[in-house]
CSV table of C-alpha atoms and ligand atoms in Angstrom, one decimal:
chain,number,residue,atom,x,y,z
A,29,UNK,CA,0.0,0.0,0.0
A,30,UNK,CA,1.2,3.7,-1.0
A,31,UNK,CA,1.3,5.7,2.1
A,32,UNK,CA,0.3,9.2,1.2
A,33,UNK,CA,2.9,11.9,3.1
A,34,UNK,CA,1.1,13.8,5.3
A,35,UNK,CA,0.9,17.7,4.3
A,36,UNK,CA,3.2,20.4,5.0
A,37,UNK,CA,2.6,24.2,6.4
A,38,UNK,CA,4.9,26.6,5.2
A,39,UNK,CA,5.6,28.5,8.3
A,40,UNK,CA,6.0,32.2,7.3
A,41,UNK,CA,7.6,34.2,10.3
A,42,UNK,CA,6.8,37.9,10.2
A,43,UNK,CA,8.9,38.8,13.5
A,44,UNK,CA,11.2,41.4,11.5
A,45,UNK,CA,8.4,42.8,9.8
A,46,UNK,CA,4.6,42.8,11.3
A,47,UNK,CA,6.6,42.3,14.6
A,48,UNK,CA,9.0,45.1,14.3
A,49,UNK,CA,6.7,47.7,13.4
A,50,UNK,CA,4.7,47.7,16.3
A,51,UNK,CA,6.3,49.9,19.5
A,52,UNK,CA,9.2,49.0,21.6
A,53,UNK,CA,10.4,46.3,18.8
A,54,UNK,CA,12.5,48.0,16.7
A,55,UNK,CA,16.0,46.0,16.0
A,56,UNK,CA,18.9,47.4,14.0
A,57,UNK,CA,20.6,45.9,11.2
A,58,UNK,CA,23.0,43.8,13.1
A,59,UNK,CA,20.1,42.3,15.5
A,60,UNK,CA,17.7,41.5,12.5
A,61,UNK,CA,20.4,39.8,10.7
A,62,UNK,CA,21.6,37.9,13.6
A,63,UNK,CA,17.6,36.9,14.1
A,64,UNK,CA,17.0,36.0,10.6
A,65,UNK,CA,20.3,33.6,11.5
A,66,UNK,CA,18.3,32.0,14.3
A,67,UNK,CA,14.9,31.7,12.3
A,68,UNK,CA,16.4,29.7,9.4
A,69,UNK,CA,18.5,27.3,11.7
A,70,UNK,CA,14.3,27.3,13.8
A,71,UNK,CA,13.1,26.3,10.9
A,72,UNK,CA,11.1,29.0,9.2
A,73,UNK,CA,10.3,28.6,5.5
A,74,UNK,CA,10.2,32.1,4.5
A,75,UNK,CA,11.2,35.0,6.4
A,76,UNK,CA,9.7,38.4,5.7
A,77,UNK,CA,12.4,40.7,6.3
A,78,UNK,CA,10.8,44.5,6.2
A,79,UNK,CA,8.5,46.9,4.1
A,80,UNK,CA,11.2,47.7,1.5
A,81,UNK,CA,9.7,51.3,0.4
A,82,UNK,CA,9.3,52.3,4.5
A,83,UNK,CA,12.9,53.4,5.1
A,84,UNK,CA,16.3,53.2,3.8
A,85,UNK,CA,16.7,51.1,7.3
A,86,UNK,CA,14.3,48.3,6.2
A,87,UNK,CA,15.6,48.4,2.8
A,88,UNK,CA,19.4,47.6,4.2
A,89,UNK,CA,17.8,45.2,6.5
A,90,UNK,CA,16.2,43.4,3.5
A,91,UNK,CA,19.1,43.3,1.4
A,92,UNK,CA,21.2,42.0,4.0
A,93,UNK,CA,19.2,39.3,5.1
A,94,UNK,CA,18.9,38.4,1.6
A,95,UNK,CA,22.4,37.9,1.6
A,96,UNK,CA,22.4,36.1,4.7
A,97,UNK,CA,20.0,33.8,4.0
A,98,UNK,CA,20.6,30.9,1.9
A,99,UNK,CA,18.4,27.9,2.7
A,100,UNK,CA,14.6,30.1,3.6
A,101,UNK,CA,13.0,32.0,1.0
A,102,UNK,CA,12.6,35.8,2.0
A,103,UNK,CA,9.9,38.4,1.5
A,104,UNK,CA,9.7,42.1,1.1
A,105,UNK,CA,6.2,43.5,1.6
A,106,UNK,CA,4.6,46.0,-0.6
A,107,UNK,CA,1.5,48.1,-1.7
A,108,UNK,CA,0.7,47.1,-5.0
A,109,UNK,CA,1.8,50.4,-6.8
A,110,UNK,CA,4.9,50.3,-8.8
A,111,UNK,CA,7.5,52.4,-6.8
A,112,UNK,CA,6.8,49.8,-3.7
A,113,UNK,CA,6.8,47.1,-6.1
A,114,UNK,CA,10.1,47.9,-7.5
A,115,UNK,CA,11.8,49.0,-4.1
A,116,UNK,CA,10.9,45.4,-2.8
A,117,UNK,CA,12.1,43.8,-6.4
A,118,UNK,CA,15.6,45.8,-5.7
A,119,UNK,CA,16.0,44.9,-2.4
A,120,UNK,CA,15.6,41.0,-3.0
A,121,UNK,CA,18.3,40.7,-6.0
A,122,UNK,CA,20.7,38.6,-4.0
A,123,UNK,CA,18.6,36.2,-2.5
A,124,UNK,CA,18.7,32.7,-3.3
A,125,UNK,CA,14.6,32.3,-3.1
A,126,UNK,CA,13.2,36.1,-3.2
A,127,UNK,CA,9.7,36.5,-2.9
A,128,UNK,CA,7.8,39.8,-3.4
A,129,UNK,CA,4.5,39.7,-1.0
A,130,UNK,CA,2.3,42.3,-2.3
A,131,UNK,CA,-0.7,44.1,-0.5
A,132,UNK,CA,-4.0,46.2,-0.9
A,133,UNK,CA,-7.1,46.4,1.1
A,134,UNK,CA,-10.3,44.9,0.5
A,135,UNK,CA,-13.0,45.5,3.2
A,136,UNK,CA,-15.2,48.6,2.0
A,137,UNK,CA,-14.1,50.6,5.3
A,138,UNK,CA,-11.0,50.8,4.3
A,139,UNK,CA,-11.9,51.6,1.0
A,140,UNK,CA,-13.4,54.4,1.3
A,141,UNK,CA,-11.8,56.3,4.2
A,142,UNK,CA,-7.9,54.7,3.8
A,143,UNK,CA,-7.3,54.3,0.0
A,144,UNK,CA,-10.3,56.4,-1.2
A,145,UNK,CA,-10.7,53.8,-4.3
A,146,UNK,CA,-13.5,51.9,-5.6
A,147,UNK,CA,-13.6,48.7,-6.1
A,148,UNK,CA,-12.8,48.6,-10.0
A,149,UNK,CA,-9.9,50.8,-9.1
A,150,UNK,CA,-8.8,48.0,-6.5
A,151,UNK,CA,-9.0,45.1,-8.7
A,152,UNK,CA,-7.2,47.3,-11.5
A,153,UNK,CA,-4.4,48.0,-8.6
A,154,UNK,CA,-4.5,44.1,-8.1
A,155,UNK,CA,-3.9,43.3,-11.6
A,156,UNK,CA,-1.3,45.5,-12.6
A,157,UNK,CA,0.5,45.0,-9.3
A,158,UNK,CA,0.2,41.4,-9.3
A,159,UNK,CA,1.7,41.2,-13.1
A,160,UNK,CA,4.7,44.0,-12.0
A,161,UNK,CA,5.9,41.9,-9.5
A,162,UNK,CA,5.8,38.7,-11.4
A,163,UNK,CA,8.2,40.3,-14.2
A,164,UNK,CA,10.4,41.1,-11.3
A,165,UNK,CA,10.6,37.8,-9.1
A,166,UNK,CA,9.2,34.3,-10.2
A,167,UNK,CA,7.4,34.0,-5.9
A,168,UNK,CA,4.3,36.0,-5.8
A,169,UNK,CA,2.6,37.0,-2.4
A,170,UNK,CA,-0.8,38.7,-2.8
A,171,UNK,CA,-2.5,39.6,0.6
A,172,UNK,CA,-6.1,41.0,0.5
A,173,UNK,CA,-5.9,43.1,3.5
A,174,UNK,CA,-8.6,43.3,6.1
A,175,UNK,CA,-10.1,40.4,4.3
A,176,UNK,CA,-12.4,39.1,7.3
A,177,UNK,CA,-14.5,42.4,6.9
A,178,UNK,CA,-14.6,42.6,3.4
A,179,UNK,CA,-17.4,41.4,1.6
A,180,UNK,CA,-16.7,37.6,0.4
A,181,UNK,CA,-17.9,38.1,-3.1
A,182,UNK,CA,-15.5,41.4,-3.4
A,183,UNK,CA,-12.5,39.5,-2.0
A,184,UNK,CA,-12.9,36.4,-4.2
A,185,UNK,CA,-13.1,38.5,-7.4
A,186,UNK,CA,-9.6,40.7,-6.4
A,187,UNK,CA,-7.9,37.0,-5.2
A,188,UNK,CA,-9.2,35.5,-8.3
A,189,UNK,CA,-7.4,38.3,-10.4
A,190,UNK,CA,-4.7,37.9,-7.8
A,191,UNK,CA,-4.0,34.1,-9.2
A,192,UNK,CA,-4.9,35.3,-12.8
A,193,UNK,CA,-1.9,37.9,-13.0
A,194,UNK,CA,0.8,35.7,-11.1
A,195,UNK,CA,0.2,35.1,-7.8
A,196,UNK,CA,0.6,31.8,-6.1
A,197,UNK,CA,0.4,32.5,-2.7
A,198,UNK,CA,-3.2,33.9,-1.6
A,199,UNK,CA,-3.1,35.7,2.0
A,200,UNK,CA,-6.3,36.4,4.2
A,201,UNK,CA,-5.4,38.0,6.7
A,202,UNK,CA,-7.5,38.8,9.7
A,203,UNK,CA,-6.0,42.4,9.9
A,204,UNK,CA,-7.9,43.9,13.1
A,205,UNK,CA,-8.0,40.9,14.8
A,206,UNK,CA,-11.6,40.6,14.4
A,207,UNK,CA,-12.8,37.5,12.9
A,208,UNK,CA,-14.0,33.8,15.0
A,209,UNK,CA,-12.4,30.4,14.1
A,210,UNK,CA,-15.9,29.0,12.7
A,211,UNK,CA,-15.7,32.4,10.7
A,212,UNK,CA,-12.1,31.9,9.5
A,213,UNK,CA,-12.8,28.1,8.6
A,214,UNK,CA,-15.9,29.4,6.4
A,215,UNK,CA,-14.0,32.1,4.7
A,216,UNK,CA,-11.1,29.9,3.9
A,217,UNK,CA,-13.5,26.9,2.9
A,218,UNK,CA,-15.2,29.6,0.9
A,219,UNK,CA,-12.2,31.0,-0.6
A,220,UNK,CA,-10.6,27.3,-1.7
A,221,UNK,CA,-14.0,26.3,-3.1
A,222,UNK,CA,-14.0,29.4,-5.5
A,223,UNK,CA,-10.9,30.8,-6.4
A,224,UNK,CA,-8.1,27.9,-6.1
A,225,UNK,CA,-10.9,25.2,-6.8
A,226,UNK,CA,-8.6,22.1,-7.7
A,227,UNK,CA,-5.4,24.0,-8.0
A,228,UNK,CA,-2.4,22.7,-6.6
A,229,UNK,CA,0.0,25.1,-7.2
A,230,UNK,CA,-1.8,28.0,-5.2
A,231,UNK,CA,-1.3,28.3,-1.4
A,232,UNK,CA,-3.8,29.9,0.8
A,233,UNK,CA,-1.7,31.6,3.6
A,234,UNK,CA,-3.2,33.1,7.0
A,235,UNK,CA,-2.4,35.8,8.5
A,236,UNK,CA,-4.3,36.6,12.1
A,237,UNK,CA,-4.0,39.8,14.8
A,238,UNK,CA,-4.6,38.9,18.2
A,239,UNK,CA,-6.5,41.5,19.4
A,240,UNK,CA,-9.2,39.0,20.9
A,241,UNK,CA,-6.7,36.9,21.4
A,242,UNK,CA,-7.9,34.7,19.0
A,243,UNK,CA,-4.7,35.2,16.5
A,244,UNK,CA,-3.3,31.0,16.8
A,245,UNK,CA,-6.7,29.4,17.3
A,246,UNK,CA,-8.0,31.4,14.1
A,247,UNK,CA,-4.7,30.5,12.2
A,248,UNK,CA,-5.5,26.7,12.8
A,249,UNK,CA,-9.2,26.7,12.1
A,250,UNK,CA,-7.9,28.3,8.5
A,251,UNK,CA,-5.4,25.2,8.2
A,252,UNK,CA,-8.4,22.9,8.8
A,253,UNK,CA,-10.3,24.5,6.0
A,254,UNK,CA,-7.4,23.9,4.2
A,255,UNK,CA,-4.8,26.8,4.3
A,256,UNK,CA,-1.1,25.8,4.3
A,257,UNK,CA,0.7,28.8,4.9
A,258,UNK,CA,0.4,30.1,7.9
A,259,UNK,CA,1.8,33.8,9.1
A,260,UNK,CA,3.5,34.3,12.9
A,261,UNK,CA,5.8,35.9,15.2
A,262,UNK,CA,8.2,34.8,17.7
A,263,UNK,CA,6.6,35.5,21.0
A,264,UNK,CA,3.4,37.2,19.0
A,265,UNK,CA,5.2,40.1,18.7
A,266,UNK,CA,3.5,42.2,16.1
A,267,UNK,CA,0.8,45.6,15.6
A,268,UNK,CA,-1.3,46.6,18.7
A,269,UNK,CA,-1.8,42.9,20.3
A,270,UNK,CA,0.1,41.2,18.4
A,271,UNK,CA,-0.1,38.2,15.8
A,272,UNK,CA,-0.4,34.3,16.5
A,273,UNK,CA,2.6,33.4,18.3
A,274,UNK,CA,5.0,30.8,16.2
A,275,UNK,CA,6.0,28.8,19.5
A,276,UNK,CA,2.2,28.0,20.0
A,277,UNK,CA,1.3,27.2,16.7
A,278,UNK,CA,4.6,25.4,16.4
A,279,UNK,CA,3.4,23.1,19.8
A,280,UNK,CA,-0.5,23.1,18.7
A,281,UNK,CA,0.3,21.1,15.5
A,282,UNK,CA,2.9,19.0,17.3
A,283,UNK,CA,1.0,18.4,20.8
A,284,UNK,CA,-2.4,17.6,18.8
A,285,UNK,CA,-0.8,15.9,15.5
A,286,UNK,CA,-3.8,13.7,16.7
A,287,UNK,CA,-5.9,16.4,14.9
A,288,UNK,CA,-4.0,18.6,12.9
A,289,UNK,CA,-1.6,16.0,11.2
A,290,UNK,CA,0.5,18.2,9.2
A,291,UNK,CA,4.3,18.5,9.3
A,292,UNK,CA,6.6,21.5,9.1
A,293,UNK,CA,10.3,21.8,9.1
A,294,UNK,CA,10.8,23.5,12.8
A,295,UNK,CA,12.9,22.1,14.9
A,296,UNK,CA,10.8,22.6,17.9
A,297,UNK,CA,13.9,22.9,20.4
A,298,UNK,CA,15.0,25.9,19.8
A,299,UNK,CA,12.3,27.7,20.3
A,300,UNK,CA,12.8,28.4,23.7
A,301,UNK,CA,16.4,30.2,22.8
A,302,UNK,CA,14.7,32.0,19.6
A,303,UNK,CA,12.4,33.4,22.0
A,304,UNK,CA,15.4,34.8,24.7
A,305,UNK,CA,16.9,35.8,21.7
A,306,UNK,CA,14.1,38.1,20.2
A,307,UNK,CA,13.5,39.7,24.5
A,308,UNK,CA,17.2,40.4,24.6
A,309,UNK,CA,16.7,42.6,21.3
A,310,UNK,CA,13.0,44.5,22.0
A,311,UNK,CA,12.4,46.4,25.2
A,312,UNK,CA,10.0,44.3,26.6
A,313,UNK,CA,9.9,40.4,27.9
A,314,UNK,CA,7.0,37.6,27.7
A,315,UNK,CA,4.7,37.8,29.9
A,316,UNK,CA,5.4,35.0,33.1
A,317,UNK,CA,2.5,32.9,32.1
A,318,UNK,CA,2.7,32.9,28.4
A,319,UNK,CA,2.5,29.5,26.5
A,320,UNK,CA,5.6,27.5,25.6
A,321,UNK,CA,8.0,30.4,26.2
A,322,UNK,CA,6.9,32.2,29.9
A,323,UNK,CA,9.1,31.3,32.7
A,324,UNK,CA,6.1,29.6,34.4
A,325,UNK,CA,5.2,27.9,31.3
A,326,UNK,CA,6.3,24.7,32.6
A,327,UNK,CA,6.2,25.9,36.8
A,328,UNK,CA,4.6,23.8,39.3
A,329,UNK,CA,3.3,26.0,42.8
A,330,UNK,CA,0.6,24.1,43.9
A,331,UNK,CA,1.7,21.0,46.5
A,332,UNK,CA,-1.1,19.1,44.4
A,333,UNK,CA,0.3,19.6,41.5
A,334,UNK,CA,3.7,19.4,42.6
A,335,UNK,CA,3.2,15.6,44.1
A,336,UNK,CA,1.2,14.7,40.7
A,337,UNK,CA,4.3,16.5,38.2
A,338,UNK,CA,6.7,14.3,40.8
A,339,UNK,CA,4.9,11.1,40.0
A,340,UNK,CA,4.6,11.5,36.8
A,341,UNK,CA,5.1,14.7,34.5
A,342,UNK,CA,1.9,13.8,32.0
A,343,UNK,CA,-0.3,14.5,35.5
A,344,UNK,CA,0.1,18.2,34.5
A,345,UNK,CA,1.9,18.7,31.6
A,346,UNK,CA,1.2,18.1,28.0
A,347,UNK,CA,4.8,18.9,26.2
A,348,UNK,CA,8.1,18.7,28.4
A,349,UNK,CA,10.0,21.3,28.9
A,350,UNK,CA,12.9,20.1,27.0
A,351,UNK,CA,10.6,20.0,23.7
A,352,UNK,CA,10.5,23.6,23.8
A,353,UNK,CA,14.6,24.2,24.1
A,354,UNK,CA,13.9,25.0,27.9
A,355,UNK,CA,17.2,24.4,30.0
A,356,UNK,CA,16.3,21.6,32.7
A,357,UNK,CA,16.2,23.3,35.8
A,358,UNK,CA,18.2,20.9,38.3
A,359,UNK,CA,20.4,23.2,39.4
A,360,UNK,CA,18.6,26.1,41.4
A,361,UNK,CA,20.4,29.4,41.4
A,362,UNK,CA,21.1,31.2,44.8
A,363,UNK,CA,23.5,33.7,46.2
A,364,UNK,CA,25.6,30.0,47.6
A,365,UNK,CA,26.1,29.4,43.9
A,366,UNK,CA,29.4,29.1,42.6
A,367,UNK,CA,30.8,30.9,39.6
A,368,UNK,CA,30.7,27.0,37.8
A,369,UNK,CA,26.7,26.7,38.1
A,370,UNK,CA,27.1,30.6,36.5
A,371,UNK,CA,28.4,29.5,33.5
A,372,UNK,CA,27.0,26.2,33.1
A,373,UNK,CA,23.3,28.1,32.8
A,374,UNK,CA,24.5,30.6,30.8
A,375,UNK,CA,26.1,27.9,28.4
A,376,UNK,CA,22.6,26.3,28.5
A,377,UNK,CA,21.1,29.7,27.4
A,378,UNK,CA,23.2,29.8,24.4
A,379,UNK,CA,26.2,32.3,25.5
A,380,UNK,CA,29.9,31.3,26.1
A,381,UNK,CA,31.2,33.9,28.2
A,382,UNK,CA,34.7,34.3,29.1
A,383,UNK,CA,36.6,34.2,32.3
A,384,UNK,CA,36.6,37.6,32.9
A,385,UNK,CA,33.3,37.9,31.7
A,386,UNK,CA,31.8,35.2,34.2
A,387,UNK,CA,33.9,37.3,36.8
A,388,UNK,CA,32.1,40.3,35.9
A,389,UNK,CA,28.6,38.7,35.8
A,390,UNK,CA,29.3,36.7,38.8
A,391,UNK,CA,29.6,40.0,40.9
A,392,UNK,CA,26.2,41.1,39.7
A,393,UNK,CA,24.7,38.2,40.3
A,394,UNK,CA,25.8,37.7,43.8
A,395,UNK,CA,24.4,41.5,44.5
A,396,UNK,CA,20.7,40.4,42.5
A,397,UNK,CA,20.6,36.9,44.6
A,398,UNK,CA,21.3,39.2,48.4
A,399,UNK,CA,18.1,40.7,46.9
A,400,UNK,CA,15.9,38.5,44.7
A,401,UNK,CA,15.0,34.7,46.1
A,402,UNK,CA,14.3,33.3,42.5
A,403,UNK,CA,16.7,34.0,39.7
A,404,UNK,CA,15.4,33.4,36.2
A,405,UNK,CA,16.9,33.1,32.9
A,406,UNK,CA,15.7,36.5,32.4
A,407,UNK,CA,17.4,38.2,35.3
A,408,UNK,CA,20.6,36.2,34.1
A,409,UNK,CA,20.0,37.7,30.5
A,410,UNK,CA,20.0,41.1,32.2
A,411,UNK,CA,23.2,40.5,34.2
A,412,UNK,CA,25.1,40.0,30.5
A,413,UNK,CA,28.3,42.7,30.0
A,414,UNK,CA,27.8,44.5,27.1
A,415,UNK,CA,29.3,43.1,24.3
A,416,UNK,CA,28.0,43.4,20.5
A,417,UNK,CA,26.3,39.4,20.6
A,418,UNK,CA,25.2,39.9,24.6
A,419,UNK,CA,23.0,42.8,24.6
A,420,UNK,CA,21.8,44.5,27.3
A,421,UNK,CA,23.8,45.3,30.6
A,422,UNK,CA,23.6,45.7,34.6
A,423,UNK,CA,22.1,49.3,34.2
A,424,UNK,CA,19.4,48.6,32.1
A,425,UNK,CA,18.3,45.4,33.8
A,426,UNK,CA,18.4,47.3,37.3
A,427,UNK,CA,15.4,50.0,35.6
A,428,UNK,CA,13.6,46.7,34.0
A,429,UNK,CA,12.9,45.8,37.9
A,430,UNK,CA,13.2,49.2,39.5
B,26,KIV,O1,-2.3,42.5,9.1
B,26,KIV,C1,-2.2,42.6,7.8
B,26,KIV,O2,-3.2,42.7,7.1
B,26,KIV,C2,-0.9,42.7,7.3
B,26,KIV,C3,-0.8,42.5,5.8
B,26,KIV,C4,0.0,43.6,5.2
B,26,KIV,C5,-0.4,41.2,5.4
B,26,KIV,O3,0.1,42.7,8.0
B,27,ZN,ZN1,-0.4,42.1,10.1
């Protein structure tokens, strides 16, 4: 018997662009670099970089992860007018797999107060975008923007022209964060059945905004209805409340292959150190009890819960913490540590420091521990000298928890 290979989902991480436009996340050229670095060794199948047309900054950023990256495909955004078009086209022209992801509104609120455009002018834009950025790069991108308000006959007809002048990836994105995971199944059901209809070289991609917090439970209902592409952030970094977090829907697929069943290419272990990575770079951490990444992700408080973990860890928990690239937590940092447990956790974390650095950090740490009666990987993140690859330093740590 012929065993059919279960399906893929391209996993599309928009951390350096959706994530790094929203306040507090800006990252400079060196940091984005050195994240797009991390992403493709994560996993990632294609990397949006920036908004190529924004600033001269996103358009360096682009280029040089472009460079960088060899194995993951990577995207510049852009409206679908030509000086966008060709900025993103430009920017791409060293990488090994460019694709240009091209954008324009749909919902008729946006229409009419945002782009002032009719609908006939929109599917024009579509068209003649669409076919620009097909002469410049053979990986087209279309996204309908605001999709979940728009009316579903409207957005058919502009992704239908969409596929007709070169696009192969369709994007519905729920822009305001809006929509309901029976509502996102329909839509993408509704969008398969009439505008890719048996077509196997189109990909229907999701894109969803958290602001009901809906953003990874909207994503997978649109993979159910059959979307393989689907659009996140490391840590759901992203506009106003973010977008679905990758580490979730990394664990969701994995933790309930049960009922998902699809593969992907991330190598769920370092997600944990992607994450650390991304807080050391933006101005603000995860929240304690967020999924997969939080420090108490994986923390037991409760004596019940405690005894049950102790018996046996499935009691309570549903992924181990090593899955997720967490350091195993055997050795409890106090002020009676030595200097060795120092830099044994920060090895774990990812960062060899030298002698003199562990010296250095050593004499923070024993200060923080006279004070502090847990120390998490955080606080030893904020203890790092400053060096260009350890961000951060003692100053800035001590205002983090002032
Ligand atoms: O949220 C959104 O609609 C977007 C698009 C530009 C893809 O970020
Ligand atoms: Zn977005």
């Amino acid at each position: 018997m012929i065993m059919k290979k279960a399906q893929e989902i391209v996993i599309f991480d928009t951390t350096l662009r959706d994530g790094e436009q929203s306040p507090g996340c800006s990252m400079d050229l060196d940091e984005k670099v050195r994240l797009a670095r991390q992403l493709e060794k994560l996993g990632v199948d294609v990397i949006e970089a920036g908004f190529a047309i924004a600033s001269d900054g996103d358009f360096a950023a682009i280029q040089a992860v472009a460079e960088e990256c060899r194995r993951a495909k990577v995207a510049s955004l852009c409206r679908t007018v030509e000086a966008d078009i060709r900025r993103a086209g430009e920017a791409l022209k060293n990488a090994a797999f460019p694709r240009i992801h091209t954008f324009i509104a749909t919902s008729d609120i946006h229409l009419e107060f945002k782009l002032k455009k009719t609908r006939e002018e929109v599917l024009k834009m579509t068209a003649e975008g669409v076919a620009l950025a097909r002469e410049l790069c053979d990986d087209i991108e279309f996204s309908a923007e605001d999709s979940t308000r728009s009316d579903v006959g409207f957005l058919c007809e502009v992704l239908s022209v969409a596929v007709e002048s070169g696009a192969t990836t369709l994007n519905v994105p729920d822009t305001v964060g809006y929509t309901t995971p029976n509502e996102m199944f329909e839509l993408i059901k509704t969008v398969r059945e009439r505008v890719v209809k048996n077509r196997e070289d189109i990909t229907i991609s999701v894109h969803c905004h958290n602001d009901l917090g809906l953003g990874v439970a909207n994503s997978l209902a649109g993979v159910m209805a059959g979307a393989r592409q689907i659009e996140c952030t490391i840590n759901g970094i992203g506009e106003r409340a973010g977008n679905a977090a990758l580490e979730e829907v990394i664990m969701a697929l994995r933790v309930r292959a049960d009922k998902f069943g699809f593969e992907n290419n991330i190598n769920a272990q370092l997600l944990y150190p992607t994450s650390q990575m991304l807080t050391e770079m933006v101005s603000f951490g995860v929240q304690p009890n967020k999924a997969i990444v939080g420090r108490n992700a994986f923390a037991h408080e409760a004596g019940i819960h405690q005894h049950g973990v102790l018996s046996n860890p499935l009691c309570y928990e549903i992924m181990t913490p090593e899955s997720v690239g967490v350091p195993s937590n055997d050795i409890v940092l106090g002020k009676h540590s030595g200097r060795h447990a120092l830099k044994q956790r920060f090895a774990e974390l990812g960062y060899d420091l030298s002698p003199s650095e562990i010296d250095e950090t050593y004499k923070n740490f024993t200060q923080l521990a006279d004070r502090k009666k847990k120390i998490y990987d955080q606080d030893l993140i904020g203890l790092l000298p400053v060096r260009n690859d350890l961000a951060q330093n003692v100053s800035s740590f001590e205002a983090a928890i002032a």
